[in-house]
CSV table of C-alpha atoms and ligand atoms in Angstrom, one decimal:
chain,number,residue,atom,x,y,z
R,1,MET,CA,-57.1,118.9,-3.4
R,2,LYS,CA,-59.5,116.1,-2.4
R,3,LYS,CA,-61.6,117.2,0.5
R,4,VAL,CA,-62.4,115.2,3.7
R,5,SER,CA,-65.8,115.1,5.4
R,6,ILE,CA,-65.8,115.8,9.1
R,7,SER,CA,-68.7,115.7,11.5
R,8,PHE,CA,-68.3,116.7,15.2
R,9,THR,CA,-70.0,118.4,18.1
R,10,LEU,CA,-69.3,122.1,18.1
R,11,ASN,CA,-70.4,124.0,21.2
R,12,GLY,CA,-73.2,121.5,21.7
R,13,ASP,CA,-74.4,121.2,18.1
R,14,THR,CA,-73.7,118.4,15.7
R,15,VAL,CA,-72.0,120.0,12.6
R,16,SER,CA,-70.3,118.8,9.5
R,17,ALA,CA,-68.2,120.2,6.7
R,18,GLU,CA,-66.1,119.3,3.7
R,19,VAL,CA,-62.6,120.7,4.1
R,20,PRO,CA,-59.1,120.2,2.7
R,21,PRO,CA,-57.2,117.6,4.8
R,22,THR,CA,-54.4,120.1,5.2
R,23,TRP,CA,-56.6,122.5,7.2
R,24,THR,CA,-56.0,122.9,10.9
R,25,LEU,CA,-58.9,123.0,13.3
R,26,LEU,CA,-58.3,126.7,13.7
R,27,LYS,CA,-58.7,127.4,10.1
R,28,THR,CA,-61.8,125.3,9.9
R,29,LEU,CA,-63.4,127.0,12.9
R,30,ARG,CA,-62.6,130.5,11.5
R,31,GLU,CA,-63.3,129.9,7.8
R,32,ALA,CA,-65.8,127.0,7.6
R,33,PHE,CA,-67.8,127.9,10.7
R,34,GLU,CA,-67.1,131.6,11.0
R,35,LEU,CA,-66.2,131.4,14.6
R,36,THR,CA,-63.4,133.9,14.9
R,37,GLY,CA,-63.0,133.9,18.7
R,38,ALA,CA,-60.0,131.6,18.5
R,39,LYS,CA,-57.2,133.7,17.1
R,40,GLU,CA,-54.1,132.9,15.1
R,41,GLY,CA,-51.1,134.5,16.8
R,42,CYS,CA,-48.0,132.4,16.0
R,43,GLY,CA,-49.6,129.5,14.1
R,44,VAL,CA,-47.0,127.0,15.6
R,45,GLY,CA,-48.2,126.2,19.1
R,46,GLU,CA,-46.2,128.8,21.0
R,47,CYS,CA,-48.7,131.6,21.9
R,48,GLY,CA,-52.0,129.9,22.9
R,49,ALA,CA,-54.2,132.5,21.1
R,50,CYS,CA,-55.9,129.6,19.3
R,51,THR,CA,-56.7,127.5,22.4
R,52,VAL,CA,-59.9,125.5,22.3
R,53,ILE,CA,-61.2,122.5,24.3
R,54,VAL,CA,-61.4,119.1,22.5
R,55,ASP,CA,-63.0,116.2,24.5
R,56,GLY,CA,-62.3,118.1,27.7
R,57,GLN,CA,-58.7,119.0,27.0
R,58,THR,CA,-57.2,122.2,25.8
R,59,VAL,CA,-55.3,122.1,22.5
R,60,ASN,CA,-53.6,124.5,20.1
R,61,ALA,CA,-56.1,124.5,17.3
R,62,CYS,CA,-53.4,126.0,14.9
R,63,ILE,CA,-51.5,122.7,14.8
R,64,TYR,CA,-54.4,120.3,15.2
R,65,PRO,CA,-55.0,118.5,11.9
R,66,VAL,CA,-58.7,118.8,11.2
R,67,PRO,CA,-59.3,115.2,9.9
R,68,GLU,CA,-58.7,114.2,13.6
R,69,ILE,CA,-61.7,116.2,14.8
R,70,ASP,CA,-64.2,113.8,13.3
R,71,GLY,CA,-66.5,112.5,16.1
R,72,ARG,CA,-65.1,114.7,18.8
R,73,HIS,CA,-66.5,117.4,21.0
R,74,VAL,CA,-65.2,120.9,20.6
R,75,THR,CA,-65.8,123.9,22.8
R,76,THR,CA,-64.7,127.4,21.7
R,77,ILE,CA,-65.1,130.8,23.4
R,78,GLU,CA,-68.4,131.2,21.6
R,79,GLY,CA,-69.7,128.2,23.4
R,80,LEU,CA,-69.1,129.4,27.0
R,81,ALA,CA,-72.1,131.7,27.4
R,82,ASP,CA,-75.5,129.9,28.0
R,83,LYS,CA,-78.3,129.9,25.5
R,84,GLU,CA,-79.8,133.1,27.0
R,85,GLY,CA,-76.5,134.8,26.4
R,86,ASN,CA,-75.4,134.9,30.1
R,87,LEU,CA,-71.6,135.0,30.1
R,88,ASP,CA,-69.4,132.5,31.8
R,89,PRO,CA,-68.2,133.7,35.2
R,90,LEU,CA,-64.7,133.9,33.7
R,91,GLN,CA,-65.8,136.2,30.9
R,92,THR,CA,-67.6,138.5,33.3
R,93,ALA,CA,-64.5,138.5,35.6
R,94,PHE,CA,-62.2,139.4,32.7
R,95,LEU,CA,-64.5,142.2,31.7
R,96,GLU,CA,-64.9,143.7,35.2
R,97,ASN,CA,-61.3,143.4,36.3
R,98,ASN,CA,-59.3,144.6,33.2
R,99,GLY,CA,-58.3,141.1,32.3
R,100,VAL,CA,-58.7,142.3,28.7
R,101,GLN,CA,-56.7,145.0,27.0
R,102,CYS,CA,-56.3,144.5,23.2
R,103,GLY,CA,-58.2,141.2,23.5
R,104,PHE,CA,-56.1,139.1,21.2
R,105,CYS,CA,-55.0,136.6,23.8
R,106,THR,CA,-58.3,136.7,25.7
R,107,SER,CA,-60.3,133.9,24.2
R,108,GLY,CA,-57.4,131.4,24.4
R,109,MET,CA,-56.6,132.6,28.0
R,110,ILE,CA,-60.2,132.1,29.0
R,111,MET,CA,-60.3,128.6,27.5
R,112,SER,CA,-57.2,127.6,29.4
R,113,ALA,CA,-58.7,129.0,32.6
R,114,ARG,CA,-62.0,127.3,31.9
R,115,SER,CA,-60.2,123.9,31.6
R,116,LEU,CA,-58.4,124.7,34.9
R,117,LEU,CA,-61.6,125.5,36.8
R,118,ASP,CA,-63.3,122.4,35.4
R,119,ASP,CA,-60.6,120.3,37.0
R,120,ASN,CA,-59.9,122.4,40.1
R,121,SER,CA,-62.5,124.8,41.4
R,122,SER,CA,-60.3,126.6,43.9
R,123,PRO,CA,-56.8,127.0,42.3
R,124,ASN,CA,-54.1,128.9,44.1
R,125,GLU,CA,-52.0,131.6,42.3
R,126,ASP,CA,-49.3,129.1,41.3
R,127,GLU,CA,-51.9,126.7,39.8
R,128,ILE,CA,-53.5,129.6,37.8
R,129,ARG,CA,-50.1,130.7,36.5
R,130,THR,CA,-49.2,127.2,35.4
R,131,ALA,CA,-52.6,126.7,33.7
R,132,ILE,CA,-52.0,129.8,31.5
R,133,SER,CA,-48.3,129.2,30.9
R,134,GLY,CA,-49.1,128.3,27.3
R,135,ASN,CA,-50.9,131.6,26.7
R,136,ILE,CA,-48.9,134.7,25.9
R,137,CYS,CA,-50.3,138.1,26.6
R,138,ARG,CA,-48.4,141.1,25.3
R,139,CYS,CA,-50.5,143.8,27.0
R,140,THR,CA,-51.5,143.1,30.6
R,141,GLY,CA,-48.4,141.8,32.3
R,142,TYR,CA,-50.7,139.0,33.5
R,143,VAL,CA,-51.6,140.4,36.9
R,144,GLN,CA,-55.1,141.4,36.0
R,145,ILE,CA,-55.6,138.1,34.2
R,146,VAL,CA,-54.5,136.0,37.2
R,147,GLU,CA,-56.8,138.2,39.4
R,148,SER,CA,-59.7,137.8,37.0
R,149,ILE,CA,-59.4,134.0,37.1
R,150,ASP,CA,-59.1,134.0,40.9
R,151,ILE,CA,-62.2,136.2,41.2
R,152,ALA,CA,-64.2,134.0,38.8
R,153,ALA,CA,-63.2,130.9,40.8
R,154,LYS,CA,-64.2,132.4,44.1
R,155,LYS,CA,-67.6,133.7,42.7
R,156,ALA,CA,-68.6,130.4,41.1
T,1,MET,CA,-47.8,125.0,-1.0
T,2,ILE,CA,-48.9,122.5,1.7
T,3,ASP,CA,-50.6,119.5,0.1
T,4,TYR,CA,-51.0,116.1,1.6
T,5,GLU,CA,-53.4,113.3,2.0
T,6,TYR,CA,-54.3,112.5,5.6
T,7,LEU,CA,-54.9,108.8,6.4
T,8,LYS,CA,-56.4,107.4,9.6
T,9,PRO,CA,-55.7,103.7,9.9
T,10,ALA,CA,-57.4,102.0,12.8
T,11,SER,CA,-54.9,99.2,13.5
T,12,LEU,CA,-51.2,98.6,13.4
T,13,ASP,CA,-51.5,96.2,10.5
T,14,GLU,CA,-53.2,99.0,8.5
T,15,VAL,CA,-50.4,101.4,9.4
T,16,PHE,CA,-47.9,98.9,8.1
T,17,ASP,CA,-49.8,98.4,4.8
T,18,LEU,CA,-50.0,102.2,4.3
T,19,MET,CA,-46.3,102.7,5.1
T,20,LYS,CA,-45.4,100.0,2.6
T,21,LYS,CA,-47.7,101.5,0.0
T,22,HIS,CA,-46.5,105.1,0.3
T,23,GLY,CA,-42.9,104.6,1.3
T,24,SER,CA,-40.8,107.7,1.7
T,25,LYS,CA,-43.6,109.9,0.5
T,26,ALA,CA,-45.3,109.3,3.8
T,27,GLU,CA,-44.7,110.5,7.4
T,28,LEU,CA,-46.2,109.2,10.6
T,29,VAL,CA,-47.9,111.6,12.8
T,30,ALA,CA,-48.9,111.0,16.5
T,31,GLY,CA,-49.8,114.2,18.4
T,32,GLY,CA,-48.4,116.3,15.6
T,33,THR,CA,-46.8,118.9,17.8
T,34,ASP,CA,-43.5,118.4,16.0
T,35,VAL,CA,-44.7,117.3,12.6
T,36,MET,CA,-47.4,119.9,12.1
T,37,VAL,CA,-44.9,122.7,13.0
T,38,PHE,CA,-42.3,121.3,10.6
T,39,ILE,CA,-44.9,121.2,7.8
T,40,LYS,CA,-46.2,124.7,8.6
T,41,GLN,CA,-42.7,126.1,8.7
T,42,GLY,CA,-41.9,124.5,5.3
T,43,ASN,CA,-39.3,122.1,6.7
T,44,HIS,CA,-41.2,118.9,5.9
T,45,SER,CA,-43.4,118.3,2.9
T,46,PRO,CA,-44.8,114.8,3.1
T,47,GLU,CA,-47.3,113.8,0.4
T,48,VAL,CA,-49.1,111.6,2.9
T,49,LEU,CA,-49.6,111.8,6.6
T,50,ILE,CA,-50.3,108.5,8.3
T,51,SER,CA,-52.0,109.2,11.7
T,52,LEU,CA,-51.3,106.9,14.7
T,53,ARG,CA,-54.1,108.5,16.8
T,54,GLY,CA,-56.4,105.7,15.8
T,55,LEU,CA,-54.2,103.2,17.7
T,56,THR,CA,-55.9,103.9,21.0
T,57,ASP,CA,-54.7,100.6,22.4
T,58,LEU,CA,-51.1,102.1,22.4
T,59,CYS,CA,-52.2,104.8,24.8
T,60,TYR,CA,-51.5,103.2,28.3
T,61,ILE,CA,-49.4,103.3,31.4
T,62,GLN,CA,-49.1,99.9,33.1
T,63,LYS,CA,-47.1,98.1,35.7
T,64,ASN,CA,-46.8,94.4,36.0
T,65,SER,CA,-43.4,92.6,35.8
T,66,ALA,CA,-42.1,95.8,34.3
T,67,TYR,CA,-43.4,99.3,33.6
T,68,HIS,CA,-45.1,99.6,30.2
T,69,ILE,CA,-45.9,102.9,28.5
T,70,GLY,CA,-47.6,102.9,25.2
T,71,ALA,CA,-46.0,105.1,22.5
T,72,LEU,CA,-49.2,107.1,22.2
T,73,ALA,CA,-49.4,108.0,25.9
T,74,THR,CA,-49.4,111.8,26.1
T,75,HIS,CA,-47.1,113.9,28.2
T,76,ARG,CA,-50.2,115.0,30.1
T,77,MET,CA,-51.1,111.4,31.0
T,78,LEU,CA,-47.5,110.9,32.3
T,79,GLU,CA,-47.6,114.2,34.2
T,80,GLN,CA,-50.9,113.3,35.9
T,81,SER,CA,-50.1,109.6,36.6
T,82,GLN,CA,-49.6,108.9,40.3
T,83,LEU,CA,-47.7,105.8,39.5
T,84,VAL,CA,-45.2,107.6,37.3
T,85,LYS,CA,-44.9,110.4,39.8
T,86,GLU,CA,-44.1,108.1,42.7
T,87,GLU,CA,-42.0,105.4,40.9
T,88,LEU,CA,-40.6,107.0,37.8
T,89,THR,CA,-40.3,110.5,39.2
T,90,ALA,CA,-37.8,111.8,36.7
T,91,LEU,CA,-40.0,110.9,33.8
T,92,GLN,CA,-43.0,112.6,35.4
T,93,GLN,CA,-40.8,115.7,35.8
T,94,GLY,CA,-39.6,115.6,32.2
T,95,SER,CA,-43.1,115.1,30.7
T,96,SER,CA,-44.6,117.8,32.9
T,97,GLN,CA,-42.1,120.4,31.6
T,98,VAL,CA,-42.8,119.8,27.9
T,99,GLY,CA,-44.2,123.0,26.3
T,100,SER,CA,-47.6,124.0,27.7
T,101,ILE,CA,-50.7,122.1,28.9
T,102,GLN,CA,-52.0,122.4,25.3
T,103,VAL,CA,-48.9,120.8,23.9
T,104,ARG,CA,-48.8,118.1,26.6
T,105,ASN,CA,-52.4,117.2,25.8
T,106,MET,CA,-51.5,116.5,22.2
T,107,GLY,CA,-47.8,115.5,22.3
T,108,THR,CA,-46.8,111.9,23.0
T,109,LEU,CA,-43.9,110.1,24.6
T,110,GLY,CA,-43.3,108.2,21.4
T,111,GLY,CA,-43.2,111.4,19.4
T,112,ASN,CA,-40.7,113.0,21.7
T,113,ILE,CA,-38.4,110.0,21.4
T,114,CYS,CA,-38.8,109.4,17.7
T,115,ASN,CA,-38.3,113.1,16.9
T,116,ALA,CA,-35.0,112.8,18.7
T,117,ALA,CA,-34.3,116.5,19.4
T,118,PRO,CA,-31.1,116.8,21.4
T,119,SER,CA,-33.2,118.8,23.9
T,120,ALA,CA,-36.1,116.3,24.3
T,121,ASP,CA,-37.3,116.5,27.9
T,122,THR,CA,-38.0,112.8,28.3
T,123,ALA,CA,-34.7,111.6,27.0
T,124,ALA,CA,-32.5,112.0,30.0
T,125,PRO,CA,-35.1,110.6,32.4
T,126,LEU,CA,-35.5,107.5,30.1
T,127,LEU,CA,-31.8,107.0,30.0
T,128,VAL,CA,-31.6,107.1,33.8
T,129,LEU,CA,-34.5,104.6,34.0
T,130,ASP,CA,-32.8,102.1,31.6
T,131,ALA,CA,-35.8,102.3,29.3
T,132,VAL,CA,-36.1,100.0,26.3
T,133,ALA,CA,-37.8,101.1,23.0
T,134,VAL,CA,-40.0,98.4,21.6
T,135,LEU,CA,-40.1,98.7,17.8
T,136,GLN,CA,-42.5,96.8,15.6
T,137,SER,CA,-42.4,96.1,11.9
T,138,PRO,CA,-44.4,93.6,9.8
T,139,GLU,CA,-41.5,91.2,10.5
T,140,GLY,CA,-41.9,91.3,14.2
T,141,GLN,CA,-40.6,93.2,17.3
T,142,ARG,CA,-37.2,94.3,18.4
T,143,ARG,CA,-36.1,95.9,21.6
T,144,VAL,CA,-33.5,98.6,21.7
T,145,PRO,CA,-32.0,100.1,24.9
T,146,ILE,CA,-32.8,103.8,24.8
T,147,GLU,CA,-29.1,104.5,25.0
T,148,GLU,CA,-28.6,103.0,21.6
T,149,PHE,CA,-31.7,104.5,20.2
T,150,PHE,CA,-30.4,108.0,19.5
T,151,ILE,CA,-27.6,108.3,16.9
T,152,GLY,CA,-27.6,112.0,16.2
T,153,PRO,CA,-29.8,115.1,16.2
T,154,SER,CA,-33.2,114.0,14.8
T,155,GLU,CA,-31.6,110.6,14.0
T,156,THR,CA,-32.5,107.2,15.6
T,157,VAL,CA,-32.0,103.6,14.8
T,158,LYS,CA,-35.7,103.2,14.0
T,159,LYS,CA,-36.0,101.9,10.5
T,160,ASN,CA,-38.4,103.3,8.0
T,161,ASP,CA,-40.8,100.3,8.2
T,162,GLU,CA,-40.9,100.4,12.0
T,163,VAL,CA,-43.3,101.9,14.5
T,164,LEU,CA,-42.4,102.6,18.1
T,165,VAL,CA,-45.1,100.8,20.1
T,166,GLU,CA,-43.9,100.9,23.7
T,167,ILE,CA,-41.4,102.2,26.2
T,168,GLU,CA,-40.6,99.5,28.7
T,169,ILE,CA,-38.8,100.2,32.0
T,170,PRO,CA,-37.5,97.4,34.2
T,171,SER,CA,-39.4,97.0,37.5
T,172,GLU,CA,-36.2,97.4,39.6
T,173,MET,CA,-35.8,101.0,38.4
T,174,GLY,CA,-38.9,101.8,40.5
T,175,ARG,CA,-36.5,101.3,43.6
T,176,PHE,CA,-34.2,104.2,42.4
T,177,LYS,CA,-34.9,107.7,43.5
T,178,THR,CA,-34.8,109.8,40.4
T,179,ALA,CA,-35.1,113.4,39.4
T,180,TYR,CA,-34.8,115.6,36.3
T,181,CYS,CA,-33.8,119.3,36.0
T,182,LYS,CA,-34.6,121.3,32.9
T,183,HIS,CA,-32.2,124.2,33.2
T,184,ALA,CA,-33.7,127.0,31.1
T,185,ARG,CA,-34.2,130.7,30.9
T,186,ARG,CA,-37.9,130.6,31.7
T,187,GLN,CA,-40.1,128.4,33.8
T,188,ALA,CA,-42.3,127.3,30.9
T,189,MET,CA,-42.5,127.2,27.1
T,190,THR,CA,-38.8,126.9,26.5
T,191,LEU,CA,-36.3,124.3,25.7
T,192,PRO,CA,-33.5,123.3,28.1
T,193,ILE,CA,-30.1,124.9,28.0
T,194,ILE,CA,-29.0,121.7,29.6
T,195,GLY,CA,-31.0,118.8,31.0
T,196,VAL,CA,-29.7,116.7,33.9
T,197,SER,CA,-31.3,113.6,35.3
T,198,VAL,CA,-30.0,111.5,38.2
T,199,GLY,CA,-31.1,108.2,39.7
T,200,ILE,CA,-29.8,106.9,43.0
T,201,LEU,CA,-30.3,103.5,44.6
T,202,LEU,CA,-29.6,103.9,48.3
T,203,GLU,CA,-28.9,101.1,50.7
T,204,LYS,CA,-28.7,102.5,54.2
T,205,ASP,CA,-26.7,105.7,53.4
T,206,VAL,CA,-24.6,104.1,50.8
T,207,ILE,CA,-25.0,104.6,47.0
T,208,ALA,CA,-25.6,101.0,45.8
T,209,ASP,CA,-26.2,102.1,42.2
T,210,ALA,CA,-26.4,105.3,40.3
T,211,ARG,CA,-27.5,106.7,36.9
T,212,ILE,CA,-26.6,110.1,35.4
T,213,ALA,CA,-27.8,111.3,32.0
T,214,LEU,CA,-27.5,114.6,30.2
T,215,THR,CA,-29.2,116.3,27.3
T,216,VAL,CA,-27.9,119.1,25.2
T,217,ALA,CA,-24.4,118.2,26.4
T,218,ALA,CA,-23.6,116.2,23.2
T,219,PRO,CA,-25.2,115.6,19.8
T,220,THR,CA,-27.4,112.9,21.5
T,221,PRO,CA,-28.6,112.4,25.0
T,222,ILE,CA,-25.8,110.6,27.0
T,223,ARG,CA,-25.1,108.6,30.1
T,224,VAL,CA,-22.1,109.6,32.1
T,225,ARG,CA,-20.7,106.2,33.2
T,226,GLN,CA,-17.5,107.5,34.7
T,227,ALA,CA,-19.4,109.6,37.2
T,228,GLU,CA,-21.9,106.8,37.9
T,229,ASP,CA,-19.1,104.3,38.6
T,230,PHE,CA,-17.4,106.9,40.9
T,231,LEU,CA,-20.6,107.1,43.0
T,232,LYS,CA,-21.1,103.4,43.5
T,233,GLY,CA,-20.3,102.2,47.0
T,234,LYS,CA,-19.7,105.8,48.2
T,235,PRO,CA,-21.7,107.4,51.1
T,236,PHE,CA,-24.5,109.7,49.9
T,237,GLU,CA,-22.9,113.1,50.9
T,238,GLU,CA,-22.5,116.4,49.4
T,239,GLY,CA,-18.8,116.2,48.8
T,240,VAL,CA,-19.1,112.9,47.0
T,241,LEU,CA,-21.9,114.3,44.8
T,242,LYS,CA,-19.8,117.4,44.0
T,243,GLU,CA,-17.0,115.1,42.9
T,244,ALA,CA,-19.4,113.3,40.5
T,245,GLY,CA,-20.3,116.7,39.1
T,246,GLU,CA,-16.6,117.5,38.5
T,247,ILE,CA,-16.1,114.2,36.7
T,248,ALA,CA,-19.3,114.5,34.6
T,249,SER,CA,-18.4,118.1,33.5
T,250,SER,CA,-14.8,117.2,32.5
T,251,PRO,CA,-14.0,117.1,28.8
T,252,GLU,CA,-13.7,113.3,28.8
T,253,CYS,CA,-17.4,113.0,29.7
T,254,CYS,CA,-19.2,115.9,28.1
T,255,MET,CA,-18.4,118.4,25.3
T,256,PRO,CA,-21.3,120.7,25.0
T,257,ARG,CA,-21.3,123.0,22.0
T,258,ASP,CA,-21.9,126.7,21.7
T,259,SER,CA,-25.3,127.4,20.3
T,260,LEU,CA,-27.8,130.2,20.0
T,261,ARG,CA,-29.3,129.4,23.3
T,262,CYS,CA,-26.0,129.4,25.3
T,263,GLU,CA,-22.3,128.9,25.1
T,264,GLY,CA,-20.6,125.5,25.8
T,265,TRP,CA,-18.6,126.6,28.8
T,266,TYR,CA,-21.8,127.6,30.7
T,267,ARG,CA,-23.4,124.3,29.9
T,268,GLU,CA,-20.3,122.5,31.3
T,269,GLU,CA,-20.4,124.6,34.4
T,270,MET,CA,-24.1,123.9,34.9
T,271,VAL,CA,-23.5,120.1,34.6
T,272,ARG,CA,-21.0,120.4,37.5
T,273,ILE,CA,-23.4,122.4,39.6
T,274,LEU,CA,-26.6,120.6,38.8
T,275,ILE,CA,-25.5,117.0,39.3
T,276,PRO,CA,-25.3,117.3,43.1
T,277,ARG,CA,-28.4,119.4,43.3
T,278,VAL,CA,-30.5,116.9,41.2
T,279,ALA,CA,-29.1,114.0,43.2
T,280,MET,CA,-30.2,115.7,46.4
T,281,ALA,CA,-33.6,116.5,44.9
T,282,ALA,CA,-34.1,112.9,43.9
T,283,VAL,CA,-33.4,111.5,47.3
T,284,GLU,CA,-35.3,114.2,49.2
T,285,GLU,CA,-38.5,113.6,47.1
D,301,LIG,C1,-45.0,125.1,21.4
D,301,LIG,C2,-44.2,123.8,21.5
D,301,LIG,C3,-43.4,123.6,22.6
D,301,LIG,C4,-42.6,122.4,22.8
D,301,LIG,N1,-41.9,122.3,23.9
D,301,LIG,C5,-41.2,121.2,24.1
D,301,LIG,C6,-40.4,121.0,25.3
D,301,LIG,O1,-40.4,121.9,26.2
D,301,LIG,N2,-39.7,119.9,25.4
D,301,LIG,C7,-39.7,118.9,24.5
D,301,LIG,O2,-39.0,117.9,24.7
D,301,LIG,N3,-40.4,119.0,23.4
D,301,LIG,C8,-41.2,120.1,23.1
D,301,LIG,N4,-41.9,120.3,22.0
D,301,LIG,C9,-41.8,119.2,21.0
D,301,LIG,C10,-43.0,118.2,21.0
D,301,LIG,O3,-44.1,118.7,21.6
D,301,LIG,C11,-42.5,116.9,21.6
D,301,LIG,O4,-41.4,116.4,21.0
D,301,LIG,C12,-43.6,115.8,21.5
D,301,LIG,O5,-43.4,114.8,22.5
D,301,LIG,C13,-43.8,115.2,20.2
D,301,LIG,O6,-44.8,114.2,20.2
D,301,LIG,P1,-46.0,114.2,19.1
D,301,LIG,O7,-46.8,113.0,19.4
D,301,LIG,O8,-46.6,115.5,19.0
D,301,LIG,O9,-45.0,113.9,17.8
D,301,LIG,P2,-45.3,114.1,16.3
D,301,LIG,O10,-45.1,115.5,15.9
D,301,LIG,O11,-46.6,113.4,15.9
D,301,LIG,O12,-44.1,113.2,15.7
D,301,LIG,C14,-42.8,113.5,15.9
D,301,LIG,C15,-41.9,112.5,15.1
D,301,LIG,O13,-41.9,111.2,15.6
D,301,LIG,C16,-42.5,110.3,14.6
D,301,LIG,N5,-43.3,109.4,15.4
D,301,LIG,C17,-44.2,109.8,16.4
D,301,LIG,N6,-44.7,108.7,17.0
D,301,LIG,C18,-44.1,107.6,16.5
D,301,LIG,C19,-44.2,106.2,16.7
D,301,LIG,N7,-45.0,105.7,17.7
D,301,LIG,N8,-43.5,105.4,16.0
D,301,LIG,C20,-42.6,105.9,15.0
D,301,LIG,N9,-42.5,107.2,14.7
D,301,LIG,C21,-43.2,108.1,15.5
D,301,LIG,C22,-43.2,111.1,13.6
D,301,LIG,O14,-43.2,110.5,12.3
D,301,LIG,C23,-42.3,112.4,13.6
D,301,LIG,O15,-41.2,112.2,12.8
D,301,LIG,C24,-42.7,121.4,21.8
D,301,LIG,C25,-43.5,121.6,20.7
D,301,LIG,C26,-44.3,122.8,20.5
D,301,LIG,C27,-45.2,122.9,19.4
D,302,LIG,S1,-51.7,130.5,17.1
D,302,LIG,FE1,-51.8,128.6,18.0
D,302,LIG,S2,-50.4,128.7,19.5
D,302,LIG,FE2,-50.1,130.6,18.5
D,303,LIG,S1,-54.8,141.7,26.1
D,303,LIG,FE1,-53.5,142.1,24.4
D,303,LIG,S2,-52.3,140.3,24.2
D,303,LIG,FE2,-53.4,140.0,26.1
């Protein structure tokens, strides 16, 4: 298969790669860039485990055709901590408030929450629940996740 | 095995050239939220994907002598547009209930219509709003009322050499009060069991004009003219609205089928109950 060249900004750095045109953004992040934070749950847009932020908007990386990423800005869970390794307030809140159990949904959940807080720094519970309605968690029952996001919003 | 070439034309002319060159081997892709899933699930296997995402000039929401929405406008744009929320309320409500935020950031209005799922959440609102699909081919443009656009599940009148470029809504529809109800098992990430949209034009307390549209009630989204005609000239009251619900749910107007998601009789019952509720919601907005 003829490969395509892509060049984009990944967590602040300009990167490029040669990948098959049939690859999704998720496969590219995990296999070409070895960023395994974004997970493949369903592979068809239903579960949100693969959520990343492209040009300021969350997308399901598992159904995002990678040739479209050329020239764009991508943020993944690996890009949230600062250069010194200080975690994003959302990451800290999830760790301290049992927002994480098995962890499979967590990176996608935090990316959806990050996008929410970028637009709305003091969301109410309804807004938080709507923001994560495309992210399925099979462990927590969502209560600790909603609390973690609320706490992160209030601390920031 | 999944194997395709991915082409990124920058203009409509280039799109037409590529469509001509690759013919039935090619498929158009906008947001990809339907197409990519079909490919991954093995239901589609195009040899070429022609991306429309480079047509950034088809990504707009405008109002002048009519409302104009570019085919590439995303559901998220429609959800967040104050203009659409205030003047084309049912459409805002339809788009804002498609999938999740992630899906709405990618998925487009044009894709929702061209994919023509019987459950498409923008279909009933567009019927209520008298929308017109603007189709373009190398030969020129043609305009198809949305009611004639759908001909069956996943089937539309769009020809293979045509691209949907715009959805146009007449400016007078902005005077109607409209609403959409997606009746489903969950609040999000689910398809409607039945979709009901109603538009009411009130003059004093009299219904001067009305629109009622249903999805998942027939193989295509439908208008229910008998119930609309019944409403015209009547006072806007609960009893009248209930009667419209009875008419719309009668076998002459809708024949919903049994499916995995629910049985036909329940859909029929919900049409009867939801029409008055959605009409009330529209006017109370
Ligand atoms: C997890 C998930 C949940 C979903 N939930 C819902 C839901 O709740 N309600 C709902 O209605 N839909 C839902 N969908 C379906 C989908 O998101 C919508 O139908 C969306 O609007 C499709 O738009 P798109 O731009 O992604 O289309 P694409 O997948 O890019 O295209 C769809 C079809 O339309 C054609 N096409 C697209 N644009 C044009 C154009 N301008 N001219 C000609 N042909 C064109 C393509 O060739 C293709 O056949 C869901 C999808 C997913 C993955
Ligand atoms: S893996 Fe992408 S949504 Fe489930
Ligand atoms: S923590 Fe296990 S799926 Fe959410």
